Tab-separated table of C-alpha atoms and ligand atoms in Angstrom:
chain	number	residue	atom	x	y	z
A	1	MET	CA	129.168	135.683	99.904
A	2	SER	CA	130.557	137.293	96.756
A	3	SER	CA	132.262	134.968	94.340
A	4	SER	CA	134.047	137.645	92.322
A	5	TYR	CA	137.456	138.928	93.299
A	6	ASP	CA	140.497	140.681	91.843
A	7	TYR	CA	143.165	138.650	93.580
A	8	LEU	CA	143.303	135.255	95.242
A	9	PHE	CA	145.983	134.473	97.820
A	10	LYS	CA	146.722	131.439	99.912
A	11	ILE	CA	147.705	132.370	103.462
A	12	VAL	CA	149.298	130.023	105.998
A	13	VAL	CA	148.930	130.488	109.746
A	14	LEU	CA	151.993	129.403	111.704
A	15	GLY	CA	152.801	129.087	115.380
A	16	GLU	CA	152.961	126.696	118.314
A	17	GLY	CA	149.939	124.733	119.485
A	18	ALA	CA	147.380	126.732	121.503
A	19	VAL	CA	148.683	130.217	120.568
A	20	GLY	CA	145.227	130.947	119.115
A	21	LYS	CA	145.605	130.242	115.371
A	22	THR	CA	142.207	128.592	115.027
A	23	ALA	CA	140.554	131.196	117.265
A	24	ILE	CA	141.966	134.040	115.110
A	25	VAL	CA	140.846	132.469	111.840
A	26	THR	CA	137.431	131.592	113.244
A	27	ARG	CA	136.913	135.083	114.621
A	28	PHE	CA	137.921	136.642	111.292
A	29	SER	CA	135.861	134.404	109.065
A	30	HIS	CA	132.618	134.620	111.105
A	31	GLY	CA	131.243	131.198	110.634
A	32	PHE	CA	132.623	130.572	107.188
A	33	PHE	CA	135.220	128.484	108.896
A	34	ARG	CA	135.038	124.905	107.854
A	35	THR	CA	136.753	121.684	108.497
A	36	ASP	CA	138.779	120.360	105.652
A	37	TYR	CA	138.411	116.754	104.621
A	38	LYS	CA	141.976	116.280	105.842
A	39	THR	CA	141.089	117.118	109.427
A	40	THR	CA	142.497	113.849	110.622
A	41	ILE	CA	145.950	115.008	109.628
A	42	GLY	CA	145.428	118.330	111.273
A	43	SER	CA	144.578	121.091	108.851
A	44	GLN	CA	141.613	123.345	108.152
A	45	PHE	CA	140.961	126.242	105.855
A	46	ALA	CA	138.663	129.243	105.684
A	47	VAL	CA	137.860	131.550	102.772
A	48	LYS	CA	137.100	135.239	103.147
A	49	ASN	CA	137.124	138.377	100.999
A	50	VAL	CA	138.850	141.589	102.065
A	51	ASN	CA	138.386	144.952	100.335
A	52	ILE	CA	141.441	147.128	99.846
A	53	PRO	CA	140.679	150.801	99.133
A	54	ARG	CA	142.292	152.207	95.992
A	55	ASP	CA	141.898	155.534	94.165
A	56	ALA	CA	140.248	153.723	91.288
A	57	GLY	CA	137.854	151.906	93.661
A	58	ASP	CA	138.058	148.968	96.029
A	59	VAL	CA	140.108	145.950	95.122
A	60	THR	CA	138.624	142.671	96.331
A	61	VAL	CA	141.082	140.171	97.679
A	62	LYS	CA	140.018	136.612	98.311
A	63	LEU	CA	142.024	134.991	101.081
A	64	GLN	CA	142.228	131.238	101.397
A	65	ILE	CA	143.508	130.845	104.942
A	66	TRP	CA	145.184	127.600	105.936
A	67	ASP	CA	145.273	126.867	109.636
A	68	VAL	CA	148.057	124.342	109.924
A	69	ALA	CA	148.351	122.105	112.976
A	70	GLY	CA	151.165	123.257	115.260
A	71	GLN	CA	151.830	120.014	117.068
A	72	SER	CA	155.195	118.446	116.341
A	73	ARG	CA	153.591	115.184	115.292
A	74	PHE	CA	152.357	116.995	112.178
A	75	GLN	CA	155.752	118.477	111.342
A	76	ILE	CA	156.447	116.075	108.516
A	77	LEU	CA	153.183	117.020	106.765
A	78	ARG	CA	153.345	120.787	107.134
A	79	PRO	CA	155.609	121.543	104.124
A	80	MET	CA	152.831	120.147	101.929
A	81	TYR	CA	150.422	122.759	103.292
A	82	TYR	CA	152.923	125.583	102.842
A	83	ARG	CA	153.171	124.960	99.110
A	84	GLY	CA	151.702	127.684	96.945
A	85	SER	CA	151.207	130.124	99.796
A	86	SER	CA	151.592	133.839	99.051
A	87	GLY	CA	151.779	135.076	102.613
A	88	GLY	CA	151.430	134.064	106.203
A	89	LEU	CA	150.786	134.885	109.829
A	90	LEU	CA	153.407	134.113	112.443
A	91	VAL	CA	151.490	133.847	115.715
A	92	TYR	CA	152.657	133.680	119.325
A	93	ASP	CA	150.964	133.856	122.719
A	94	VAL	CA	152.125	136.857	124.786
A	95	THR	CA	151.594	134.862	128.001
A	96	ARG	CA	153.988	132.049	127.016
A	97	ARG	CA	157.571	132.996	126.225
A	98	ARG	CA	158.351	129.662	124.622
A	99	THR	CA	155.903	130.410	121.803
A	100	PHE	CA	157.906	133.585	121.064
A	101	ILE	CA	161.310	131.909	121.257
A	102	VAL	CA	160.391	129.260	118.679
A	103	LEU	CA	159.312	131.798	116.018
A	104	GLU	CA	162.710	131.505	114.309
A	105	GLU	CA	162.127	127.779	113.880
A	106	TRP	CA	158.756	128.413	112.225
A	107	LEU	CA	160.383	130.866	109.835
A	108	GLU	CA	163.076	128.373	108.982
A	109	GLU	CA	160.592	125.566	108.382
A	110	LEU	CA	158.538	127.788	106.065
A	111	HIS	CA	161.534	129.042	104.072
A	112	LYS	CA	162.914	125.548	103.679
A	113	ALA	CA	159.585	124.315	102.325
A	114	LEU	CA	159.122	127.208	99.888
A	115	ASN	CA	162.735	127.962	98.930
A	116	LYS	CA	161.888	131.657	99.128
A	117	GLU	CA	160.615	134.294	101.496
A	118	ILE	CA	156.991	135.439	101.447
A	119	PRO	CA	155.335	138.417	103.190
A	120	LEU	CA	154.429	137.637	106.788
A	121	VAL	CA	152.713	139.469	109.632
A	122	LEU	CA	153.853	138.929	113.225
A	123	VAL	CA	150.830	138.440	115.493
A	124	ALA	CA	151.112	138.893	119.275
A	125	ASN	CA	147.927	137.171	120.462
A	126	LYS	CA	146.026	136.951	123.781
A	127	THR	CA	146.649	140.582	124.750
A	128	ASP	CA	143.423	140.468	126.802
A	129	LEU	CA	145.085	138.250	129.411
A	130	PRO	CA	146.597	139.853	132.532
A	131	ASP	CA	149.624	137.548	132.780
A	132	ARG	CA	151.539	138.880	129.775
A	133	VAL	CA	155.252	138.023	129.726
A	134	VAL	CA	156.421	138.981	126.209
A	135	GLU	CA	156.522	142.781	126.014
A	136	PRO	CA	155.408	144.768	122.945
A	137	LEU	CA	158.961	146.056	122.435
A	138	GLU	CA	160.302	142.509	122.034
A	139	GLY	CA	157.685	141.685	119.422
A	140	ARG	CA	158.316	144.927	117.551
A	141	ASP	CA	162.030	144.277	117.561
A	142	PHE	CA	161.578	140.780	116.106
A	143	ALA	CA	159.223	142.141	113.444
A	144	ASP	CA	161.632	144.958	112.520
A	145	ARG	CA	164.552	142.579	112.214
A	146	HIS	CA	162.552	140.397	109.822
A	147	GLY	CA	160.916	143.236	107.909
A	148	MET	CA	157.357	142.355	108.831
A	149	PRO	CA	154.508	144.325	110.408
A	150	TYR	CA	153.711	143.714	114.079
A	151	ILE	CA	150.094	143.479	115.209
A	152	GLU	CA	148.711	142.817	118.703
A	153	SER	CA	145.512	140.803	118.825
A	154	SER	CA	142.944	139.117	120.964
A	155	ALA	CA	140.755	136.514	119.351
A	156	LYS	CA	138.638	136.820	122.502
A	157	THR	CA	137.836	140.559	122.264
A	158	GLY	CA	138.431	140.878	118.526
A	159	GLU	CA	141.203	143.465	118.942
A	160	GLY	CA	143.477	143.602	115.901
A	161	ILE	CA	141.878	140.666	114.093
A	162	ILE	CA	140.679	142.563	111.020
A	163	ASP	CA	143.933	144.552	110.913
A	164	ILE	CA	145.963	141.356	110.644
A	165	PHE	CA	144.273	140.268	107.446
A	166	SER	CA	143.809	143.673	105.827
A	167	GLU	CA	147.457	144.524	106.440
A	168	LEU	CA	148.612	141.265	104.879
A	169	ALA	CA	146.183	141.602	101.951
A	170	GLU	CA	147.429	145.134	101.322
A	171	ILE	CA	151.062	144.003	101.259
A	172	LEU	CA	150.236	141.144	98.894
A	173	VAL	CA	148.318	143.396	96.509
A	174	VAL	CA	151.094	146.002	96.460
A	175	THR	CA	153.635	143.254	95.783
A	176	ARG	CA	151.512	141.843	92.977
A	177	GLU	CA	150.919	145.309	91.499
A	178	LYS	CA	154.675	145.796	91.395
A	179	GLY	CA	154.898	142.620	89.371
A	180	GLY	CA	156.062	140.281	92.117
A	181	ASN	CA	155.275	136.620	91.706
A	182	TYR	CA	153.982	135.723	95.172
B	18	LIG	P1	145.781	126.914	118.093
B	18	LIG	O1	144.833	126.799	116.951
B	18	LIG	O2	146.926	127.834	117.818
B	18	LIG	O3	146.268	125.599	118.605
B	18	LIG	P2	143.436	127.728	119.547
B	18	LIG	O4	145.007	127.616	119.318
B	18	LIG	O5	142.825	128.698	118.624
B	18	LIG	O6	142.860	126.372	119.600
B	18	LIG	O7	143.408	128.382	120.997
B	18	LIG	C1	143.990	127.713	122.109
B	18	LIG	C2	143.315	128.189	123.394
B	18	LIG	O8	143.567	129.587	123.593
B	18	LIG	C3	141.788	128.061	123.370
B	18	LIG	O9	141.388	127.855	124.708
B	18	LIG	C4	141.331	129.440	122.940
B	18	LIG	O10	140.033	129.733	123.353
B	18	LIG	C5	142.348	130.307	123.646
B	18	LIG	N1	142.559	131.595	122.981
B	18	LIG	C6	142.859	131.809	121.675
B	18	LIG	N2	143.024	133.101	121.435
B	18	LIG	C7	142.812	133.741	122.613
B	18	LIG	C8	142.841	135.123	123.004
B	18	LIG	O11	143.104	136.045	122.224
B	18	LIG	N3	142.577	135.392	124.318
B	18	LIG	C9	142.291	134.408	125.225
B	18	LIG	N4	142.053	134.786	126.476
B	18	LIG	N5	142.261	133.105	124.883
B	18	LIG	C10	142.519	132.784	123.590
B	18	LIG	P3	140.665	126.524	125.181
B	18	LIG	O12	140.514	126.718	126.639
B	18	LIG	O13	139.388	126.506	124.423
B	18	LIG	O14	141.596	125.434	124.816
B	19	LIG	MG1	144.280	125.082	115.914
């Protein structure tokens, strides 16, 4: 694993319990996933580099991905994990409407903790399952209203998983290049 990089970003993964947050991060990080020493209070992180193509050559982005526990009993601790994050994933399960409905609450919790908005990607997960109830149009509409990209994924088949992280890394690099302070 390369230790050199051009940018380092902390990413938080948000969404209800069992939407597939851990499965997405595990799939993306291919075994580099590890359990944090704070596992007992429900958080893990993974580290992975992503290369962003640029005219002057690839830019290497190191992502430190925090997989925060979704259960409500951890709610009081989550703001601590949000601190210092540059971007995030907002994940729902397309087979459970409730996980889509509560997205606004996740956004609110994040913004309250950070006192600012950060780039996010909306992730519609479990698209491999036949019993889908939240349609692509609904997800796209939510993403458009909040100015974030919409990506469909399956941690099971791998669909969309790389796209999620390269899209977010690209946005973060562009923001940083423009002089943003994320
Ligand atoms: P969480 O971290 O958001 O709480 P997990 O969710 O990653 O633990 O996933 C919850 C359950 O959903 C797991 O099932 C996991 O295997 C499954 N899952 C996650 N992503 C997908 C997906 O894209 N497709 C399908 N079919 N299943 C998925 P178990 O049974 O292990 O609890
Ligand atoms: Mg999990």
